[in-house]
């Protein structure tokens, strides 16, 4: 099969993903093989490629927002049939045995395996996943729309939950990339007032078009303090201003898998009055099922910019340079469902 392969970590400007012919994977016991239609690009792919996540000592096929159809059910599988449309997300496998897995926190599993990092991902024509870690894709979404839901959507939804945001409250979003543009659609559906803080003028424009009550580049200029906030930008220096702009008892969730260091905080200014600061780590399968259900009900309409698989380097460079509006999606199967 055709795949975009990372041999060793390097800046995306050097186009480190190489198009290569690699052997077709085979579905083992409990696994399904999926013919990939589309795969979303994610900032985590950049962190893997550029070595901000611990580099692995072997070639990697990135990509963890995969939409495709089952083409080979492995021995002992029963959940899906050939031709069923499924999604594959970042959590590829969790042990089911450790204290976290046994307490509904498989996102913190001691021996988790992640798609497009430890296990080969979706920048390829075929991919294999344990059937228990695949998601049925609701029919209201095209292949293009469904891809960004599988990480940007799921992690955004977990971040929204971790921010304790309740219907009707005020929510501040810092950074307005793929995940935030999905979260805003859920928050608005809940009747929330949403403020968006980003340096990127194009992102501010999209935020206002999607229904943000305010979009600006400086947290201090927000019309009011927020009940909840989510920091999507991987910039630790945004943590103090974001905490400062919270109401008493408010919660700031940090959505990124990687972030630059957080500068020192003032107790009175940033944390006292029971302000909460929380990180977000991966997701559980339940988060994924819940997000897909909510997304289909609204329904969420991700804005996508589409690239062929061979242009993966270019798609990721544009993501790094904040030149995408909405979500970048690679098409692997040329006849991927553009329409719902
Ligand atoms: Zn575990
Ligand atoms: Zn991701």
PDB file of C-alpha atoms in Angstrom, residues 95-292:
ATOM      1  CA  UNK A  95      -4.853  -2.499  28.751  1.00  0.00           C
ATOM      2  CA  UNK A  96      -8.183  -2.905  30.541  1.00  0.00           C
ATOM      3  CA  UNK A  97      -6.315  -4.124  33.646  1.00  0.00           C
ATOM      4  CA  UNK A  98      -4.604  -1.181  35.337  1.00  0.00           C
ATOM      5  CA  UNK A  99      -6.220   0.899  38.095  1.00  0.00           C
ATOM      6  CA  UNK A 100      -7.072   3.671  35.606  1.00  0.00           C
ATOM      7  CA  UNK A 101      -8.717   1.347  33.103  1.00  0.00           C
ATOM      8  CA  UNK A 102     -10.704  -0.256  35.911  1.00  0.00           C
ATOM      9  CA  UNK A 103     -12.002   3.130  37.115  1.00  0.00           C
ATOM     10  CA  UNK A 104     -13.348   4.544  33.802  1.00  0.00           C
ATOM     11  CA  UNK A 105     -10.147   6.504  33.179  1.00  0.00           C
ATOM     12  CA  UNK A 106      -8.643   4.523  30.319  1.00  0.00           C
ATOM     13  CA  UNK A 107      -7.341   7.835  28.924  1.00  0.00           C
ATOM     14  CA  UNK A 108      -4.707   7.585  31.699  1.00  0.00           C
ATOM     15  CA  UNK A 109      -3.901   3.868  31.079  1.00  0.00           C
ATOM     16  CA  UNK A 110      -0.384   2.886  32.144  1.00  0.00           C
ATOM     17  CA  UNK A 111       0.259   1.062  28.870  1.00  0.00           C
ATOM     18  CA  UNK A 112      -1.901   2.846  26.322  1.00  0.00           C
ATOM     19  CA  UNK A 113      -1.103   2.622  22.627  1.00  0.00           C
ATOM     20  CA  UNK A 114      -1.772   5.630  20.407  1.00  0.00           C
ATOM     21  CA  UNK A 115      -2.689   5.644  16.712  1.00  0.00           C
ATOM     22  CA  UNK A 116      -0.196   7.279  14.366  1.00  0.00           C
ATOM     23  CA  UNK A 117       2.501   7.146  17.049  1.00  0.00           C
ATOM     24  CA  UNK A 118       2.984   3.700  18.644  1.00  0.00           C
ATOM     25  CA  UNK A 119       0.688   2.027  16.094  1.00  0.00           C
ATOM     26  CA  UNK A 120       0.663   2.841  12.342  1.00  0.00           C
ATOM     27  CA  UNK A 121      -1.851   5.594  11.539  1.00  0.00           C
ATOM     28  CA  UNK A 122      -4.064   6.791   8.734  1.00  0.00           C
ATOM     29  CA  UNK A 123      -1.650   8.583   6.389  1.00  0.00           C
ATOM     30  CA  UNK A 124      -1.936   5.338   4.411  1.00  0.00           C
ATOM     31  CA  UNK A 125      -4.365   3.310   2.333  1.00  0.00           C
ATOM     32  CA  UNK A 126      -4.947   0.627   4.982  1.00  0.00           C
ATOM     33  CA  UNK A 127      -4.829   0.590   8.774  1.00  0.00           C
ATOM     34  CA  UNK A 128      -5.514  -2.004  11.464  1.00  0.00           C
ATOM     35  CA  UNK A 129      -7.207  -1.398  14.826  1.00  0.00           C
ATOM     36  CA  UNK A 130      -8.684  -3.543  17.630  1.00  0.00           C
ATOM     37  CA  UNK A 131     -12.419  -3.667  16.831  1.00  0.00           C
ATOM     38  CA  UNK A 132     -13.269  -2.480  20.354  1.00  0.00           C
ATOM     39  CA  UNK A 133     -11.423   0.784  19.652  1.00  0.00           C
ATOM     40  CA  UNK A 134     -13.241   1.673  16.414  1.00  0.00           C
ATOM     41  CA  UNK A 135     -16.314   3.941  16.301  1.00  0.00           C
ATOM     42  CA  UNK A 136     -19.372   3.635  14.079  1.00  0.00           C
ATOM     43  CA  UNK A 137     -19.721   6.905  12.113  1.00  0.00           C
ATOM     44  CA  UNK A 138     -23.219   8.475  12.047  1.00  0.00           C
ATOM     45  CA  UNK A 139     -24.612   8.720   8.520  1.00  0.00           C
ATOM     46  CA  UNK A 140     -25.269  12.498   8.802  1.00  0.00           C
ATOM     47  CA  UNK A 141     -21.548  13.125   8.220  1.00  0.00           C
ATOM     48  CA  UNK A 142     -19.588  12.894   4.982  1.00  0.00           C
ATOM     49  CA  UNK A 143     -16.157  11.225   5.122  1.00  0.00           C
ATOM     50  CA  UNK A 144     -14.601  14.709   5.101  1.00  0.00           C
ATOM     51  CA  UNK A 145     -16.751  16.043   7.936  1.00  0.00           C
ATOM     52  CA  UNK A 146     -16.328  12.970  10.119  1.00  0.00           C
ATOM     53  CA  UNK A 147     -12.502  12.983  10.153  1.00  0.00           C
ATOM     54  CA  UNK A 148     -11.955  16.105  12.317  1.00  0.00           C
ATOM     55  CA  UNK A 149     -14.533  14.902  14.824  1.00  0.00           C
ATOM     56  CA  UNK A 150     -12.259  11.994  15.749  1.00  0.00           C
ATOM     57  CA  UNK A 151      -9.636  14.061  17.549  1.00  0.00           C
ATOM     58  CA  UNK A 152     -10.415  17.764  17.276  1.00  0.00           C
ATOM     59  CA  UNK A 153     -14.005  16.905  18.158  1.00  0.00           C
ATOM     60  CA  UNK A 154     -13.402  14.273  20.834  1.00  0.00           C
ATOM     61  CA  UNK A 155     -10.586  16.137  22.623  1.00  0.00           C
ATOM     62  CA  UNK A 156     -12.530  19.386  22.302  1.00  0.00           C
ATOM     63  CA  UNK A 157     -15.543  17.737  23.886  1.00  0.00           C
ATOM     64  CA  UNK A 158     -13.490  16.276  26.731  1.00  0.00           C
ATOM     65  CA  UNK A 159     -11.912  19.717  27.241  1.00  0.00           C
ATOM     66  CA  UNK A 160     -15.370  21.295  27.344  1.00  0.00           C
ATOM     67  CA  UNK A 161     -16.386  18.803  30.031  1.00  0.00           C
ATOM     68  CA  UNK A 162     -13.145  19.365  31.947  1.00  0.00           C
ATOM     69  CA  UNK A 163     -13.805  23.123  31.832  1.00  0.00           C
ATOM     70  CA  UNK A 164     -17.059  22.505  33.778  1.00  0.00           C
ATOM     71  CA  UNK A 165     -18.907  24.726  31.292  1.00  0.00           C
ATOM     72  CA  UNK A 166     -22.680  24.492  31.800  1.00  0.00           C
ATOM     73  CA  UNK A 167     -25.482  25.446  29.404  1.00  0.00           C
ATOM     74  CA  UNK A 168     -26.077  29.192  29.376  1.00  0.00           C
ATOM     75  CA  UNK A 169     -22.681  30.117  30.862  1.00  0.00           C
ATOM     76  CA  UNK A 170     -19.866  32.192  29.419  1.00  0.00           C
ATOM     77  CA  UNK A 171     -16.996  30.278  27.814  1.00  0.00           C
ATOM     78  CA  UNK A 172     -13.663  31.720  26.667  1.00  0.00           C
ATOM     79  CA  UNK A 173     -11.634  29.895  23.987  1.00  0.00           C
ATOM     80  CA  UNK A 174      -7.930  30.679  23.523  1.00  0.00           C
ATOM     81  CA  UNK A 175      -6.757  29.679  20.046  1.00  0.00           C
ATOM     82  CA  UNK A 176      -9.278  28.907  17.329  1.00  0.00           C
ATOM     83  CA  UNK A 177      -8.053  25.976  15.264  1.00  0.00           C
ATOM     84  CA  UNK A 178      -9.684  22.691  14.382  1.00  0.00           C
ATOM     85  CA  UNK A 179     -10.805  21.737  17.894  1.00  0.00           C
ATOM     86  CA  UNK A 180     -12.118  25.154  18.971  1.00  0.00           C
ATOM     87  CA  UNK A 181     -14.224  25.589  15.842  1.00  0.00           C
ATOM     88  CA  UNK A 182     -16.036  22.361  16.737  1.00  0.00           C
ATOM     89  CA  UNK A 183     -16.343  23.197  20.457  1.00  0.00           C
ATOM     90  CA  UNK A 184     -17.955  26.557  19.714  1.00  0.00           C
ATOM     91  CA  UNK A 185     -20.740  24.785  17.822  1.00  0.00           C
ATOM     92  CA  UNK A 186     -21.524  22.618  20.868  1.00  0.00           C
ATOM     93  CA  UNK A 187     -21.317  25.540  23.316  1.00  0.00           C
ATOM     94  CA  UNK A 188     -23.626  27.695  21.194  1.00  0.00           C
ATOM     95  CA  UNK A 189     -26.045  24.782  20.937  1.00  0.00           C
ATOM     96  CA  UNK A 190     -26.036  24.794  24.769  1.00  0.00           C
ATOM     97  CA  UNK A 191     -26.955  28.488  24.762  1.00  0.00           C
ATOM     98  CA  UNK A 192     -23.537  29.628  26.006  1.00  0.00           C
ATOM     99  CA  UNK A 193     -21.958  33.006  25.307  1.00  0.00           C
ATOM    100  CA  UNK A 194     -18.591  32.351  23.672  1.00  0.00           C
ATOM    101  CA  UNK A 195     -15.562  34.661  23.547  1.00  0.00           C
ATOM    102  CA  UNK A 196     -12.624  33.789  21.304  1.00  0.00           C
ATOM    103  CA  UNK A 197      -9.119  35.090  21.857  1.00  0.00           C
ATOM    104  CA  UNK A 198      -6.612  34.534  19.044  1.00  0.00           C
ATOM    105  CA  UNK A 199      -3.900  36.528  17.285  1.00  0.00           C
ATOM    106  CA  UNK A 200      -4.988  35.137  13.918  1.00  0.00           C
ATOM    107  CA  UNK A 201      -7.328  37.561  12.098  1.00  0.00           C
ATOM    108  CA  UNK A 202      -8.720  34.827   9.821  1.00  0.00           C
ATOM    109  CA  UNK A 203      -9.556  32.716  12.874  1.00  0.00           C
ATOM    110  CA  UNK A 204     -11.303  35.684  14.544  1.00  0.00           C
ATOM    111  CA  UNK A 205     -13.378  36.146  11.407  1.00  0.00           C
ATOM    112  CA  UNK A 206     -14.395  32.457  11.383  1.00  0.00           C
ATOM    113  CA  UNK A 207     -15.238  32.644  15.118  1.00  0.00           C
ATOM    114  CA  UNK A 208     -17.585  35.587  14.579  1.00  0.00           C
ATOM    115  CA  UNK A 209     -19.139  33.911  11.552  1.00  0.00           C
ATOM    116  CA  UNK A 210     -19.828  30.800  13.654  1.00  0.00           C
ATOM    117  CA  UNK A 211     -21.510  32.878  16.377  1.00  0.00           C
ATOM    118  CA  UNK A 212     -18.879  34.074  18.890  1.00  0.00           C
ATOM    119  CA  UNK A 213     -20.147  37.071  20.907  1.00  0.00           C
ATOM    120  CA  UNK A 214     -16.650  38.596  20.861  1.00  0.00           C
ATOM    121  CA  UNK A 215     -13.381  37.803  19.089  1.00  0.00           C
ATOM    122  CA  UNK A 216     -10.173  39.666  19.852  1.00  0.00           C
ATOM    123  CA  UNK A 217      -6.462  39.275  20.233  1.00  0.00           C
ATOM    124  CA  UNK A 218      -6.047  40.309  23.892  1.00  0.00           C
ATOM    125  CA  UNK A 219      -7.626  38.539  26.852  1.00  0.00           C
ATOM    126  CA  UNK A 220      -7.830  41.795  28.860  1.00  0.00           C
ATOM    127  CA  UNK A 221     -10.249  43.224  26.313  1.00  0.00           C
ATOM    128  CA  UNK A 222     -12.855  40.482  26.779  1.00  0.00           C
ATOM    129  CA  UNK A 223     -16.235  42.090  27.590  1.00  0.00           C
ATOM    130  CA  UNK A 224     -16.677  40.166  30.888  1.00  0.00           C
ATOM    131  CA  UNK A 225     -14.853  37.462  32.867  1.00  0.00           C
ATOM    132  CA  UNK A 226     -15.784  33.893  31.848  1.00  0.00           C
ATOM    133  CA  UNK A 227     -17.225  31.003  33.879  1.00  0.00           C
ATOM    134  CA  UNK A 228     -15.028  28.545  32.001  1.00  0.00           C
ATOM    135  CA  UNK A 229     -12.147  28.677  29.569  1.00  0.00           C
ATOM    136  CA  UNK A 230     -10.243  26.289  27.321  1.00  0.00           C
ATOM    137  CA  UNK A 231      -6.695  26.935  26.172  1.00  0.00           C
ATOM    138  CA  UNK A 232      -6.102  25.264  22.792  1.00  0.00           C
ATOM    139  CA  UNK A 233      -2.958  27.157  21.797  1.00  0.00           C
ATOM    140  CA  UNK A 234       0.204  25.264  22.921  1.00  0.00           C
ATOM    141  CA  UNK A 235       1.467  28.446  24.600  1.00  0.00           C
ATOM    142  CA  UNK A 236       2.007  28.289  28.371  1.00  0.00           C
ATOM    143  CA  UNK A 237       2.335  32.073  28.602  1.00  0.00           C
ATOM    144  CA  UNK A 238      -1.423  32.336  27.935  1.00  0.00           C
ATOM    145  CA  UNK A 239      -2.220  30.511  31.200  1.00  0.00           C
ATOM    146  CA  UNK A 240      -1.869  33.545  33.545  1.00  0.00           C
ATOM    147  CA  UNK A 241      -4.055  35.927  31.481  1.00  0.00           C
ATOM    148  CA  UNK A 242      -6.629  33.170  30.937  1.00  0.00           C
ATOM    149  CA  UNK A 243      -6.825  32.519  34.707  1.00  0.00           C
ATOM    150  CA  UNK A 244      -7.080  36.234  35.378  1.00  0.00           C
ATOM    151  CA  UNK A 245     -10.078  36.506  33.041  1.00  0.00           C
ATOM    152  CA  UNK A 246     -12.037  33.818  34.955  1.00  0.00           C
ATOM    153  CA  UNK A 247     -14.874  34.548  37.360  1.00  0.00           C
ATOM    154  CA  UNK A 248     -14.518  33.360  40.973  1.00  0.00           C
ATOM    155  CA  UNK A 249     -14.792  29.577  41.040  1.00  0.00           C
ATOM    156  CA  UNK A 250     -14.120  29.377  37.298  1.00  0.00           C
ATOM    157  CA  UNK A 251     -12.191  26.599  35.567  1.00  0.00           C
ATOM    158  CA  UNK A 252      -9.489  26.729  32.905  1.00  0.00           C
ATOM    159  CA  UNK A 253      -8.869  23.485  30.961  1.00  0.00           C
ATOM    160  CA  UNK A 254      -5.611  23.041  29.039  1.00  0.00           C
ATOM    161  CA  UNK A 255      -6.451  21.043  25.925  1.00  0.00           C
ATOM    162  CA  UNK A 256      -3.007  20.478  24.410  1.00  0.00           C
ATOM    163  CA  UNK A 257      -0.890  17.323  24.521  1.00  0.00           C
ATOM    164  CA  UNK A 258       2.163  19.588  24.462  1.00  0.00           C
ATOM    165  CA  UNK A 259       2.614  23.097  25.834  1.00  0.00           C
ATOM    166  CA  UNK A 260       5.506  25.445  26.403  1.00  0.00           C
ATOM    167  CA  UNK A 261       6.314  26.130  30.069  1.00  0.00           C
ATOM    168  CA  UNK A 262       3.782  28.014  32.157  1.00  0.00           C
ATOM    169  CA  UNK A 263       5.268  31.167  33.720  1.00  0.00           C
ATOM    170  CA  UNK A 264       4.962  31.726  37.465  1.00  0.00           C
ATOM    171  CA  UNK A 265       1.479  32.471  38.777  1.00  0.00           C
ATOM    172  CA  UNK A 266       0.401  35.015  41.395  1.00  0.00           C
ATOM    173  CA  UNK A 267      -1.736  33.362  44.039  1.00  0.00           C
ATOM    174  CA  UNK A 268      -4.165  36.236  44.606  1.00  0.00           C
ATOM    175  CA  UNK A 269      -4.308  37.284  40.974  1.00  0.00           C
ATOM    176  CA  UNK A 270      -4.551  33.890  39.272  1.00  0.00           C
ATOM    177  CA  UNK A 271      -5.618  31.104  41.649  1.00  0.00           C
ATOM    178  CA  UNK A 272      -7.324  32.377  44.792  1.00  0.00           C
ATOM    179  CA  UNK A 273     -11.168  32.545  44.856  1.00  0.00           C
ATOM    180  CA  UNK A 274     -11.231  28.856  44.004  1.00  0.00           C
ATOM    181  CA  UNK A 275     -10.161  29.105  40.411  1.00  0.00           C
ATOM    182  CA  UNK A 276      -9.361  25.695  38.934  1.00  0.00           C
ATOM    183  CA  UNK A 277      -6.603  24.791  36.503  1.00  0.00           C
ATOM    184  CA  UNK A 278      -6.851  21.397  34.789  1.00  0.00           C
ATOM    185  CA  UNK A 279      -5.094  19.536  32.023  1.00  0.00           C
ATOM    186  CA  UNK A 280      -6.740  17.204  29.502  1.00  0.00           C
ATOM    187  CA  UNK A 281      -5.093  13.903  28.587  1.00  0.00           C
ATOM    188  CA  UNK A 282      -6.307  11.909  25.580  1.00  0.00           C
ATOM    189  CA  UNK A 283      -9.840  10.516  25.783  1.00  0.00           C
ATOM    190  CA  UNK A 284     -11.864   7.535  26.791  1.00  0.00           C
ATOM    191  CA  UNK A 285     -13.928   5.584  24.294  1.00  0.00           C
ATOM    192  CA  UNK A 286     -17.028   6.904  26.048  1.00  0.00           C
ATOM    193  CA  UNK A 287     -15.926  10.472  25.235  1.00  0.00           C
ATOM    194  CA  UNK A 288     -15.769   9.435  21.578  1.00  0.00           C
ATOM    195  CA  UNK A 289     -19.201   7.810  21.558  1.00  0.00           C
ATOM    196  CA  UNK A 290     -20.732  10.785  23.406  1.00  0.00           C
ATOM    197  CA  UNK A 291     -19.154  13.347  21.070  1.00  0.00           C
ATOM    198  CA  UNK A 292     -20.327  11.522  17.928  1.00  0.00           C
TER     199      UNK A 292
END
